Coordinates of C-alpha atoms in Angstrom, one line a residue:
Chain A
M1 CA 71.6 53.2 17.9
A2 CA 74.1 54.7 17.0
T3 CA 75.6 57.3 20.3
S4 CA 77.0 60.9 19.6
F5 CA 78.6 62.4 22.8
C6 CA 79.5 66.4 23.5
L7 CA 82.1 66.9 25.8
K8 CA 84.4 69.0 26.4
G9 CA 87.7 67.0 26.8
N10 CA 91.9 67.4 26.9
E11 CA 95.2 66.4 25.7
F12 CA 95.6 63.1 25.9
D13 CA 98.8 60.1 26.2
R14 CA 99.9 57.6 24.6
S15 CA 99.7 55.4 27.0
N16 CA 95.8 56.0 26.6
L17 CA 95.4 55.8 23.4
F18 CA 91.7 54.0 22.3
I19 CA 93.9 51.8 19.7
D20 CA 95.4 49.1 20.4
N21 CA 98.7 50.3 20.8
A22 CA 102.6 48.9 20.7
Y23 CA 103.1 51.3 23.8
P24 CA 103.7 49.9 27.0
E25 CA 100.6 51.5 29.8
S26 CA 100.6 52.8 32.9
S27 CA 102.1 51.6 35.6
G28 CA 99.4 49.7 37.4
K29 CA 96.9 50.9 35.3
I30 CA 93.8 47.9 34.0
D31 CA 91.6 50.1 31.7
V32 CA 88.0 47.3 31.2
S33 CA 86.1 47.5 28.2
M34 CA 82.9 45.7 27.1
F35 CA 84.7 44.6 23.4
K36 CA 88.3 45.8 23.7
L37 CA 91.0 43.2 26.1
S38 CA 92.3 45.2 28.6
S39 CA 95.2 45.6 28.7
Y40 CA 98.2 45.0 32.0
Q41 CA 102.1 46.2 32.3
L42 CA 103.1 43.2 33.3
N43 CA 107.2 44.7 33.6
E44 CA 109.0 46.7 31.3
K45 CA 108.9 44.7 28.2
L46 CA 106.2 43.1 28.1
K47 CA 102.1 43.4 28.3
I48 CA 99.0 40.9 29.1
K49 CA 95.6 40.9 27.6
A50 CA 92.5 39.4 28.3
H51 CA 89.1 40.1 28.7
P52 CA 87.1 39.9 32.1
L53 CA 84.6 39.4 31.1
Y54 CA 84.7 38.0 28.4
F55 CA 87.8 35.4 29.7
F56 CA 85.2 32.9 31.9
L57 CA 83.5 32.2 28.7
N58 CA 85.7 33.3 26.4
P59 CA 89.3 32.4 27.5
S60 CA 91.7 34.3 25.1
I61 CA 95.1 35.9 26.4
E62 CA 97.7 37.5 24.1
L63 CA 101.1 39.1 25.5
N64 CA 102.8 42.4 24.2
W65 CA 106.3 42.3 24.1
L66 CA 107.9 45.6 23.3
H67 CA 111.1 45.0 21.4
K68 CA 112.1 48.6 21.1
A69 CA 110.6 51.9 22.1
N70 CA 111.7 55.5 21.8
D71 CA 109.7 59.6 22.7
K72 CA 108.0 58.8 19.1
S73 CA 107.5 55.5 18.0
A74 CA 107.3 51.6 19.8
F75 CA 107.9 48.3 18.4
A76 CA 106.3 45.1 19.8
T77 CA 105.1 41.3 18.4
Y78 CA 102.3 40.5 20.2
H79 CA 101.3 36.3 20.7
K80 CA 98.0 34.5 22.3
I81 CA 96.4 31.9 22.1
S82 CA 92.3 31.3 22.4
Y83 CA 90.0 28.5 23.2
P84 CA 86.6 28.9 21.9
S85 CA 85.2 25.7 22.6
L86 CA 83.8 27.0 26.0
M87 CA 81.7 29.7 23.9
L88 CA 80.3 27.4 20.7
N89 CA 78.9 25.2 23.7
F90 CA 78.2 27.9 25.3
V91 CA 75.2 28.9 22.2
K92 CA 75.1 26.0 20.3
K93 CA 70.9 25.1 21.7
E94 CA 67.8 24.6 21.3
G95 CA 65.5 26.9 21.0
T96 CA 65.7 30.7 21.7
L97 CA 69.4 32.1 21.4
G98 CA 70.8 29.5 19.8
I99 CA 73.2 30.7 17.6
I100 CA 74.1 26.8 16.5
S101 CA 71.5 23.6 15.7
N102 CA 72.3 21.0 18.8
E103 CA 73.1 18.9 16.3
F104 CA 76.5 19.0 15.7
E105 CA 79.1 18.1 17.9
I106 CA 81.8 21.4 18.7
P107 CA 85.5 19.8 19.3
Q108 CA 88.5 21.2 21.3
M109 CA 90.4 24.0 19.3
I110 CA 92.2 26.7 20.5
A111 CA 93.9 28.9 17.9
I112 CA 97.5 30.9 18.5
G113 CA 98.7 34.1 17.0
N114 CA 101.3 35.9 16.3
G115 CA 102.6 39.7 14.7
I116 CA 103.8 42.8 14.9
L117 CA 102.9 46.3 15.9
Y118 CA 104.2 49.4 15.5
S119 CA 103.0 52.1 17.3
S120 CA 104.3 56.1 16.1
S121 CA 103.1 59.4 17.1
F122 CA 102.1 62.2 14.2
G123 CA 101.5 66.0 14.8
Q124 CA 100.6 66.7 17.9
D125 CA 98.6 64.8 19.7
S126 CA 97.9 62.2 17.2
Y127 CA 98.8 58.8 17.0
W128 CA 99.2 55.1 14.5
T129 CA 99.0 51.9 14.6
A130 CA 100.1 49.6 12.6
K131 CA 99.3 45.6 13.3
A132 CA 99.8 43.2 11.2
G133 CA 99.4 39.2 11.3
I134 CA 99.1 35.2 11.8
E135 CA 97.0 33.0 12.7
F136 CA 96.0 29.2 12.7
S137 CA 93.7 26.4 14.4
L138 CA 94.2 23.1 16.1
G139 CA 91.5 20.6 16.2
G140 CA 89.1 23.1 14.1
S141 CA 89.2 20.1 10.7
E142 CA 86.4 18.1 13.4
L143 CA 84.4 21.3 13.5
D144 CA 81.3 20.5 10.7
D145 CA 80.7 24.1 8.8
R146 CA 77.7 24.4 9.2
T147 CA 78.5 25.9 13.0
A148 CA 79.8 28.6 10.9
I149 CA 78.2 31.7 12.5
D150 CA 77.4 33.6 8.7
L151 CA 77.9 37.2 10.9
P152 CA 79.5 40.4 10.8
V153 CA 82.6 40.7 13.5
V154 CA 82.2 37.3 14.6
A155 CA 83.2 35.8 11.0
P156 CA 86.5 36.7 10.9
R157 CA 87.3 35.9 14.2
D158 CA 85.8 32.2 13.9
E159 CA 87.3 31.4 10.4
V160 CA 90.3 30.6 11.3
Y161 CA 88.9 27.5 13.2
Y162 CA 87.2 26.2 9.9
R163 CA 90.1 27.1 7.3
N164 CA 92.8 26.1 9.8
Y165 CA 95.5 29.4 9.2
G166 CA 94.5 32.9 8.1
F167 CA 96.1 36.5 8.2
N168 CA 95.2 40.2 9.3
V169 CA 96.0 42.8 8.5
A170 CA 95.5 46.6 10.7
L171 CA 95.9 50.4 10.3
S172 CA 94.2 52.0 13.3
V173 CA 94.8 56.2 14.0
E174 CA 93.3 58.1 17.3
S175 CA 93.8 61.9 17.3
H176 CA 92.0 64.6 19.1
F177 CA 89.3 66.2 17.8
A178 CA 87.7 68.8 19.7
G179 CA 87.7 69.3 23.6
K180 CA 87.0 66.2 24.9
F181 CA 86.5 63.9 22.3
R182 CA 89.4 62.6 20.1
Y183 CA 88.8 60.4 17.1
V184 CA 89.4 57.2 16.1
V185 CA 89.9 55.3 12.7
M186 CA 91.0 51.8 12.0
T187 CA 90.6 49.6 8.9
E188 CA 91.4 46.2 9.3
G189 CA 91.8 43.0 6.6
F190 CA 91.5 39.5 7.4
L191 CA 92.5 36.3 4.5
F192 CA 91.5 33.6 5.0
P193 CA 93.8 31.4 1.9
A194 CA 92.3 27.9 2.2
D195 CA 89.7 25.8 0.9
G196 CA 89.3 28.4 -1.7
S197 CA 90.0 31.5 0.7
R198 CA 87.9 34.5 2.0
F199 CA 87.7 37.8 2.6
Y200 CA 86.8 40.0 5.1
W201 CA 87.8 43.6 6.2
E202 CA 86.3 46.0 8.8
N203 CA 86.6 49.5 8.6
S204 CA 85.9 51.8 11.9
L205 CA 84.9 55.3 12.9
K206 CA 84.4 56.6 16.2
L207 CA 84.2 59.7 18.9
V208 CA 86.4 59.3 22.4
W209 CA 84.3 61.0 24.6
K210 CA 86.7 61.3 27.8
I211 CA 84.2 62.5 30.8
S212 CA 86.3 61.5 33.2
N213 CA 89.9 60.1 33.6
K214 CA 88.3 57.4 34.8
F215 CA 86.4 56.9 32.4
E216 CA 85.4 57.2 28.6
L217 CA 82.8 56.5 26.3
C218 CA 83.1 55.8 22.7
G219 CA 80.3 55.9 19.6
G220 CA 80.8 56.0 16.3
A221 CA 79.7 53.6 12.5
F222 CA 81.4 50.3 11.9
L223 CA 81.4 49.4 8.3
A224 CA 82.0 45.6 7.3
Y225 CA 82.6 43.6 4.1
G226 CA 82.3 39.9 4.5
Q227 CA 82.2 36.1 1.5
Y228 CA 80.3 34.5 3.4
E229 CA 78.7 31.4 2.5
F230 CA 76.0 33.2 1.1
G231 CA 77.7 35.4 -0.8
N232 CA 79.3 38.9 -0.2
Q233 CA 77.9 41.5 1.7
W234 CA 78.8 44.6 3.8
H235 CA 76.8 45.9 6.9
L236 CA 76.5 49.2 8.5
L237 CA 76.5 48.8 12.1
P238 CA 76.6 50.8 15.2
A239 CA 80.0 50.8 17.1
L240 CA 79.5 51.0 21.1
D241 CA 82.2 50.8 23.6
F242 CA 83.3 52.4 26.9
N243 CA 86.2 52.4 29.1
W244 CA 86.5 52.1 32.4
K245 CA 90.5 53.0 34.1
F246 CA 91.4 52.0 37.0
N247 CA 95.1 52.3 38.2
Chain B
M1 CA 83.6 72.9 9.9
T2 CA 85.4 69.9 8.9
K3 CA 84.4 68.7 12.3
V4 CA 80.9 69.6 11.7
L5 CA 80.8 67.6 9.0
L6 CA 82.4 64.7 10.2
F7 CA 79.8 64.5 13.1
F8 CA 76.3 64.8 10.8
G9 CA 78.4 62.4 8.2
I10 CA 78.4 59.5 11.9
L11 CA 74.9 61.0 12.3
L12 CA 73.7 60.8 8.3
I13 CA 75.4 57.0 8.0
L14 CA 74.0 55.5 12.0
F15 CA 71.0 55.8 10.1
A16 CA 71.6 53.7 6.9
C17 CA 71.5 50.2 9.1
E18 CA 69.4 47.6 7.3
P19 CA 67.0 46.3 10.3
L20 CA 68.1 42.2 11.2
T21 CA 64.9 41.0 10.0
E22 CA 62.6 42.8 7.0
T23 CA 59.5 43.8 7.5
F24 CA 58.6 43.7 3.8
D25 CA 57.3 47.4 3.8
D26 CA 59.2 48.4 1.5
Y27 CA 59.6 45.1 -0.3
S28 CA 59.9 43.9 -4.2
C29 CA 59.5 40.6 -5.3
I30 CA 62.1 39.3 -7.4
K31 CA 61.9 38.1 -11.0
Y32 CA 64.0 35.2 -12.2
Q33 CA 65.2 33.6 -15.8
A34 CA 66.7 30.3 -17.0
N35 CA 69.9 30.1 -17.4
K36 CA 68.9 28.4 -21.0
I37 CA 65.3 29.3 -22.2
K38 CA 63.5 26.5 -23.9
D39 CA 61.0 25.6 -25.6
I40 CA 58.4 28.1 -25.4
P41 CA 54.6 26.0 -25.8
V42 CA 51.4 27.6 -27.6
P43 CA 48.7 26.5 -25.4
D44 CA 45.8 24.5 -26.5
S45 CA 42.9 23.7 -25.0
G46 CA 43.8 23.5 -21.8
I47 CA 47.2 24.8 -19.6
K48 CA 48.5 22.0 -16.6
V49 CA 49.1 24.2 -13.4
M50 CA 50.6 22.6 -10.3
T51 CA 51.4 23.6 -7.2
W52 CA 53.2 22.2 -4.9
N53 CA 54.8 22.7 -0.5
I54 CA 58.4 21.7 -1.4
R55 CA 59.6 22.2 2.2
F56 CA 62.3 23.6 1.1
G57 CA 64.1 21.6 -0.3
A58 CA 64.4 19.0 3.0
G59 CA 63.1 16.1 1.6
R60 CA 61.3 13.7 4.0
I61 CA 64.3 14.5 7.2
L62 CA 63.2 15.2 10.3
W63 CA 63.3 18.8 10.5
F64 CA 63.1 20.5 13.9
G65 CA 60.2 22.6 12.9
E66 CA 57.1 20.1 12.4
S67 CA 58.0 16.0 11.7
C68 CA 59.4 15.1 15.5
G69 CA 62.8 16.1 14.7
K70 CA 66.5 17.3 15.7
R71 CA 68.1 18.2 12.5
V72 CA 67.7 21.6 11.5
I73 CA 71.2 22.2 8.8
M74 CA 71.0 20.6 6.2
T75 CA 74.6 19.7 4.1
K76 CA 74.7 20.7 0.5
E77 CA 74.8 17.4 -1.2
E78 CA 72.1 16.3 0.7
T79 CA 69.6 19.6 -0.6
I80 CA 70.5 19.5 -4.0
L81 CA 70.1 15.4 -3.3
H82 CA 66.1 16.5 -2.9
L83 CA 66.4 19.6 -5.8
D84 CA 67.3 16.8 -8.2
S85 CA 64.3 14.5 -6.9
L86 CA 62.0 18.5 -7.1
A87 CA 63.3 18.6 -11.0
A88 CA 62.6 15.2 -12.0
K89 CA 59.1 14.7 -10.6
I90 CA 58.6 18.7 -12.1
N91 CA 59.3 17.4 -15.8
E92 CA 57.5 14.2 -15.5
I93 CA 54.4 15.7 -14.5
K94 CA 55.1 19.1 -17.1
P95 CA 53.1 21.7 -15.6
Q96 CA 52.9 24.6 -17.5
I97 CA 52.6 26.8 -14.6
L98 CA 54.0 26.4 -11.0
M99 CA 52.7 27.0 -7.9
L100 CA 55.6 27.1 -5.0
E101 CA 55.9 27.0 -1.5
E102 CA 58.1 26.7 1.5
V103 CA 60.9 28.2 -1.6
D104 CA 64.4 28.9 0.5
I105 CA 66.4 31.3 -1.6
S106 CA 69.0 32.4 0.3
S107 CA 69.0 29.7 3.9
K108 CA 71.3 28.9 6.0
R109 CA 69.3 25.6 6.3
S110 CA 69.2 25.0 2.8
A111 CA 73.1 25.2 2.6
Y112 CA 72.5 28.8 0.1
I113 CA 71.7 27.5 -2.4
D114 CA 68.8 29.7 -4.5
Q115 CA 66.3 26.7 -5.5
I116 CA 63.2 29.1 -7.9
Q117 CA 66.6 29.8 -10.0
Y118 CA 68.0 26.1 -9.7
L119 CA 64.4 24.8 -10.6
L120 CA 64.1 26.5 -13.7
D121 CA 67.5 25.8 -14.7
K122 CA 67.2 21.5 -14.4
T123 CA 63.5 21.9 -15.7
H124 CA 61.6 22.4 -18.7
L125 CA 60.5 26.0 -16.7
N126 CA 62.0 29.0 -17.8
Y127 CA 60.7 32.3 -16.2
G128 CA 60.4 33.0 -12.2
V129 CA 58.6 35.1 -9.6
Y130 CA 59.8 34.6 -6.0
S131 CA 58.3 36.8 -3.0
S132 CA 59.9 35.9 0.7
D133 CA 57.9 36.2 3.6
W134 CA 60.6 34.3 5.8
K135 CA 63.5 36.8 5.3
S136 CA 65.6 37.7 8.7
Q137 CA 69.6 38.0 8.2
F138 CA 69.9 36.3 11.3
I139 CA 67.1 34.2 13.5
P140 CA 68.4 33.7 16.8
S141 CA 67.0 31.1 17.2
D142 CA 67.8 26.4 17.4
G143 CA 71.0 27.5 15.1
L144 CA 68.8 28.1 11.8
G145 CA 70.9 32.2 10.7
K146 CA 70.0 33.6 8.2
M147 CA 66.7 33.0 6.4
D148 CA 64.5 33.8 2.2
D149 CA 62.2 31.6 2.5
G150 CA 58.2 32.2 0.9
Q151 CA 56.6 31.5 -2.6
G152 CA 57.4 31.3 -6.3
I153 CA 55.3 31.0 -9.3
L154 CA 57.6 29.0 -11.9
S155 CA 56.5 29.6 -15.6
V156 CA 57.0 28.3 -19.4
W157 CA 55.4 32.0 -20.3
Q158 CA 56.8 35.2 -19.0
L159 CA 55.7 36.7 -16.2
E160 CA 54.7 40.8 -15.9
D161 CA 53.4 42.7 -13.5
I162 CA 54.3 41.0 -9.8
Q163 CA 52.5 41.5 -6.9
R164 CA 52.4 40.6 -4.0
H165 CA 49.9 40.6 -0.8
D166 CA 51.0 41.3 2.5
L167 CA 48.4 39.2 5.1
P168 CA 47.8 39.9 8.7
L169 CA 50.1 38.5 10.9
R170 CA 50.1 35.9 13.8
G171 CA 48.4 37.2 16.3
D172 CA 48.7 34.1 18.8
I173 CA 52.1 34.3 19.6
D174 CA 54.8 37.4 21.5
A175 CA 56.1 40.9 20.2
L176 CA 59.5 38.7 20.0
T177 CA 58.6 36.1 18.5
K178 CA 55.9 37.4 15.6
Y179 CA 59.3 39.7 14.9
F180 CA 62.0 36.8 13.7
Y181 CA 58.3 35.1 12.6
K182 CA 57.1 34.8 9.1
R183 CA 55.3 37.3 7.8
Y184 CA 52.8 35.4 5.5
C185 CA 51.8 36.3 2.5
I186 CA 49.9 36.0 -1.3
V187 CA 52.0 36.5 -4.4
S188 CA 50.8 37.2 -7.7
A189 CA 51.6 38.0 -11.5
K190 CA 50.5 38.1 -14.6
V191 CA 51.0 35.1 -17.3
K192 CA 52.0 36.3 -20.5
A193 CA 50.8 33.3 -22.3
P194 CA 50.0 33.6 -26.5
G195 CA 46.6 34.4 -27.6
I196 CA 45.3 34.7 -23.6
D197 CA 44.9 37.7 -22.0
N198 CA 45.1 38.6 -18.8
L199 CA 45.7 35.7 -17.0
Y200 CA 47.1 36.0 -13.5
A201 CA 48.7 33.0 -11.2
M202 CA 48.6 33.6 -7.2
A203 CA 50.8 31.4 -4.7
L204 CA 49.9 31.8 -1.2
H205 CA 50.7 29.9 1.4
F206 CA 48.6 30.1 4.9
V207 CA 49.2 30.0 8.3
A208 CA 50.4 26.4 9.4
F209 CA 50.4 26.9 13.2
S210 CA 48.7 29.9 14.9
V211 CA 45.1 28.7 17.8
D212 CA 43.4 32.3 17.0
D213 CA 41.8 33.2 13.8
T214 CA 44.5 34.1 12.1
K215 CA 44.1 31.7 9.5
Q216 CA 39.9 33.2 8.8
K217 CA 41.3 36.6 8.5
H218 CA 43.7 34.9 6.0
V219 CA 40.6 33.8 4.3
A220 CA 39.3 37.0 4.0
K221 CA 42.2 39.0 2.7
L222 CA 43.0 36.1 0.1
M223 CA 38.7 37.1 -1.3
E224 CA 39.2 41.3 -1.3
I225 CA 42.2 40.1 -3.7
V226 CA 40.3 37.6 -5.8
N227 CA 37.1 40.6 -5.9
K228 CA 39.6 43.3 -7.0
M229 CA 40.6 40.5 -9.2
N230 CA 37.4 40.0 -10.6
A231 CA 36.7 43.5 -10.3
E232 CA 39.7 44.6 -13.1
N233 CA 37.9 40.7 -15.1
K234 CA 41.1 39.0 -15.2
K235 CA 41.5 35.6 -14.8
F236 CA 43.6 34.1 -12.4
I237 CA 44.7 30.0 -11.3
L238 CA 45.0 29.7 -7.7
G239 CA 47.1 27.4 -6.1
G240 CA 48.7 27.1 -2.6
D241 CA 49.5 25.6 0.7
F242 CA 45.4 26.9 2.9
N243 CA 46.7 24.7 5.8
L244 CA 42.8 23.7 5.9
L245 CA 40.7 21.0 5.6
P246 CA 37.9 21.2 2.9
P247 CA 34.5 21.9 4.9
N248 CA 33.2 18.6 4.1
A249 CA 36.4 16.4 5.7
K250 CA 35.0 13.8 8.5
Q251 CA 38.4 13.9 10.4
T252 CA 38.9 17.4 12.2
D253 CA 41.5 16.2 14.9
Y254 CA 45.4 15.2 14.0
C255 CA 46.8 16.0 17.3
I256 CA 47.4 12.7 18.1
E257 CA 48.9 11.1 14.6
D258 CA 51.1 14.4 15.0
M259 CA 52.1 13.8 18.4
C260 CA 55.6 13.4 19.1
T261 CA 56.9 11.1 21.2
W262 CA 57.9 13.6 24.3
E263 CA 54.4 14.8 23.6
S264 CA 50.0 14.8 25.1
Y265 CA 47.5 15.5 23.8
H266 CA 43.4 15.1 25.5
Q267 CA 44.7 14.1 28.7
P268 CA 43.3 16.1 31.6
G269 CA 45.8 18.1 32.5
D270 CA 47.7 18.3 29.1
D271 CA 47.9 22.0 28.8
P272 CA 48.1 22.2 25.6
Q273 CA 45.0 20.7 24.8
H274 CA 45.7 20.2 21.6
K275 CA 48.8 20.4 19.3
E276 CA 49.8 23.4 17.0
G277 CA 48.4 22.7 13.4
S278 CA 46.9 19.6 14.3
Y279 CA 43.6 20.9 15.7
Y280 CA 41.3 22.0 12.3
T281 CA 37.9 21.3 14.4
P282 CA 37.2 24.9 15.5
E283 CA 38.3 26.1 11.9
I284 CA 36.6 23.6 9.2
T285 CA 34.2 26.2 8.2
W286 CA 37.0 28.7 7.0
M287 CA 37.2 27.3 3.4
Q288 CA 33.4 27.0 2.4
D289 CA 33.8 30.8 1.2
V290 CA 36.5 29.8 -1.4
F291 CA 34.5 26.9 -2.6
D292 CA 31.5 29.3 -2.8
N293 CA 33.1 31.6 -4.3
L294 CA 35.6 30.3 -6.6
K295 CA 35.7 27.5 -8.6
P296 CA 38.0 24.7 -7.4
S297 CA 40.3 21.9 -9.9
L298 CA 38.9 19.5 -6.9
A299 CA 34.9 20.3 -6.6
L300 CA 34.1 19.0 -3.0
S301 CA 31.1 16.2 -3.9
D302 CA 34.4 14.1 -5.2
Y303 CA 36.8 14.6 -2.2
A304 CA 33.1 13.2 -0.5
L305 CA 32.9 9.9 -2.4
N306 CA 37.3 9.3 -1.9
P307 CA 38.8 11.8 0.2
V308 CA 42.0 9.4 0.6
K309 CA 42.6 10.2 -2.7
Y310 CA 43.0 13.7 -2.4
Y311 CA 45.5 13.4 0.4
T312 CA 48.1 15.7 0.4
H313 CA 49.5 16.0 3.1
G314 CA 51.3 14.2 6.3
T315 CA 53.4 14.9 8.9
N316 CA 54.7 11.4 10.0
P317 CA 57.1 10.3 6.5
E318 CA 56.4 6.4 8.1
L319 CA 52.6 7.0 7.4
F320 CA 50.8 7.5 4.4
W321 CA 49.3 11.0 3.7
D322 CA 46.4 11.3 5.7
R323 CA 44.4 14.9 4.7
T324 CA 43.6 17.9 1.8
I325 CA 45.3 21.5 2.9
D326 CA 46.2 21.7 -1.0
Y327 CA 44.2 23.3 -3.2
L328 CA 43.9 24.8 -6.8
F329 CA 41.3 27.9 -7.5
S330 CA 40.2 29.7 -10.1
N331 CA 37.9 32.0 -11.3
S332 CA 37.5 29.8 -14.4
D333 CA 36.7 26.8 -15.6
W334 CA 38.5 23.3 -15.2
V335 CA 38.7 20.6 -17.6
T336 CA 36.4 18.7 -15.6
N337 CA 38.0 14.8 -14.1
S338 CA 41.5 16.6 -14.2
H339 CA 42.1 16.8 -10.4
K340 CA 45.0 14.4 -9.7
V341 CA 47.2 14.2 -5.9
H342 CA 50.5 13.0 -7.2
Q343 CA 50.9 10.7 -3.7
E344 CA 53.3 8.7 -5.1
A345 CA 55.8 11.8 -4.2
W346 CA 56.3 10.7 -1.0
H347 CA 59.7 10.5 -0.6
I348 CA 60.0 14.2 -1.9
S349 CA 58.4 16.8 0.6
D350 CA 56.1 16.5 3.0
H351 CA 53.2 17.9 0.4
A352 CA 52.0 16.1 -2.6
P353 CA 51.8 18.0 -6.0
V354 CA 48.5 19.4 -7.0
V355 CA 48.0 18.8 -10.5
A356 CA 45.0 20.0 -13.1
T357 CA 44.5 21.6 -16.4
W358 CA 42.7 24.7 -16.9
R359 CA 40.8 25.0 -19.8
V360 CA 41.5 28.5 -22.3
K361 CA 38.7 29.8 -23.6

């Protein structure tokens, strides 16, 4: 499942970063990825993020509010709202691709998250972003614990519905690697203190290959740790994505 | 140089990915021990042996897979309730060797409780071994999720030389289903009973729902293992859920008994004509080999005189047991008339425990 890409590349700027960041986007630019949210700069302070494909199945929208920026760094807050009930009901069924058993009811729920983003450059063509936030859910108290999807990537993002609130902290770094390649390193922790507490930790190491000014491919490895209902487990998974830019 | 190393590092770790489903190419059985070791008896003239398909601690809930139900995932409380009933019955009967089938050790459907450890800690038994035959990180069907289900052997005496013997996969299902489906096996272990050399216990669970000759292949594989053990002068006690009727069974078609209210069988135009796992007619001779070459705790002649007394399984919790598919065999003698089916355990599983006393020579 691994993919490594080998093409030549050149410099990139902070408006074209692959990692989540506080910088404003280039005017009129939209990018579409498989797993990242697409972002669009509404005005000089506000950036809106959503997934153009998944939004209709898993509605989630995020606003980034830029508070301070200079040549080197930027500070923003993020504010998001998610509605998971549609997606959970979609995968709740009998037979093949039934991820959640049909014997359960999925209540109407939303999650609201707020946090801070700080991005800065270091060296030449290198950037880092720190992120910290809190998320809490409404309506999740009626959700049966047995609907939990005990898988990496999914579990840390759904845990808030079972435990009412949680915190996350992330650090990511992006820099030029060679030619048309950049590397991206990310680490993110999720802590849910309620009801005995749960902790998840994700790390990834990827290469981003700039195929053209409008298209990038990304491949690498994703290492996840989680405290699941059945115990603690590590997972090593392939990480694949693309980035398609529209101006 | 750093960049080259980074590149190959990424490639290397990507090849370390764990598969979604265990295919048992490189699998080790698990050894267990009770948290507190209880009395270790010295066998006298006989060893009490029991085989029990415990239905993964589901009691008689109407589970979606085999009893026309809608239930899939149990709560922790109800799983423990069922396990406590199982433990109470085991403590009442007090077998010295117990073969278990359909036992979960880390499955979402049974609240991820390790049932082997639970039963060891709640009963007089001290040691256990487990071999999985259905292990998957996540089964994307019916909300099953994580699964680790298989066979176990529990004993008052230590167990060693544990082996998993693979059985052929079902031949009548598509490739995707086959990837996530059960991979049946026989688990064997040497029983270190004081004063008895070379005694092995084996637990098996043959395929339930195949409509081709998979079950016949399972019998053939069993006979291979048996012949090898005989050639090595090993004494063995074999117990399990064979999913096959005695060759002299009068009723061989249970499609109507097992039919769900929305199903139809035997009528013109019905497809399939027979329910999977309920039509034993083409399979009726497949147990003959086992009865001919091994010593059953239940003689076919005894079975013929009163089949109802020896019924071990029923799919409908509203009705009594209606067929025999669980057996005990050995290549050595049983104490005469020691075979008993504990049919009073109706509410604890969809299989009754089968007990017999193996004669120590």
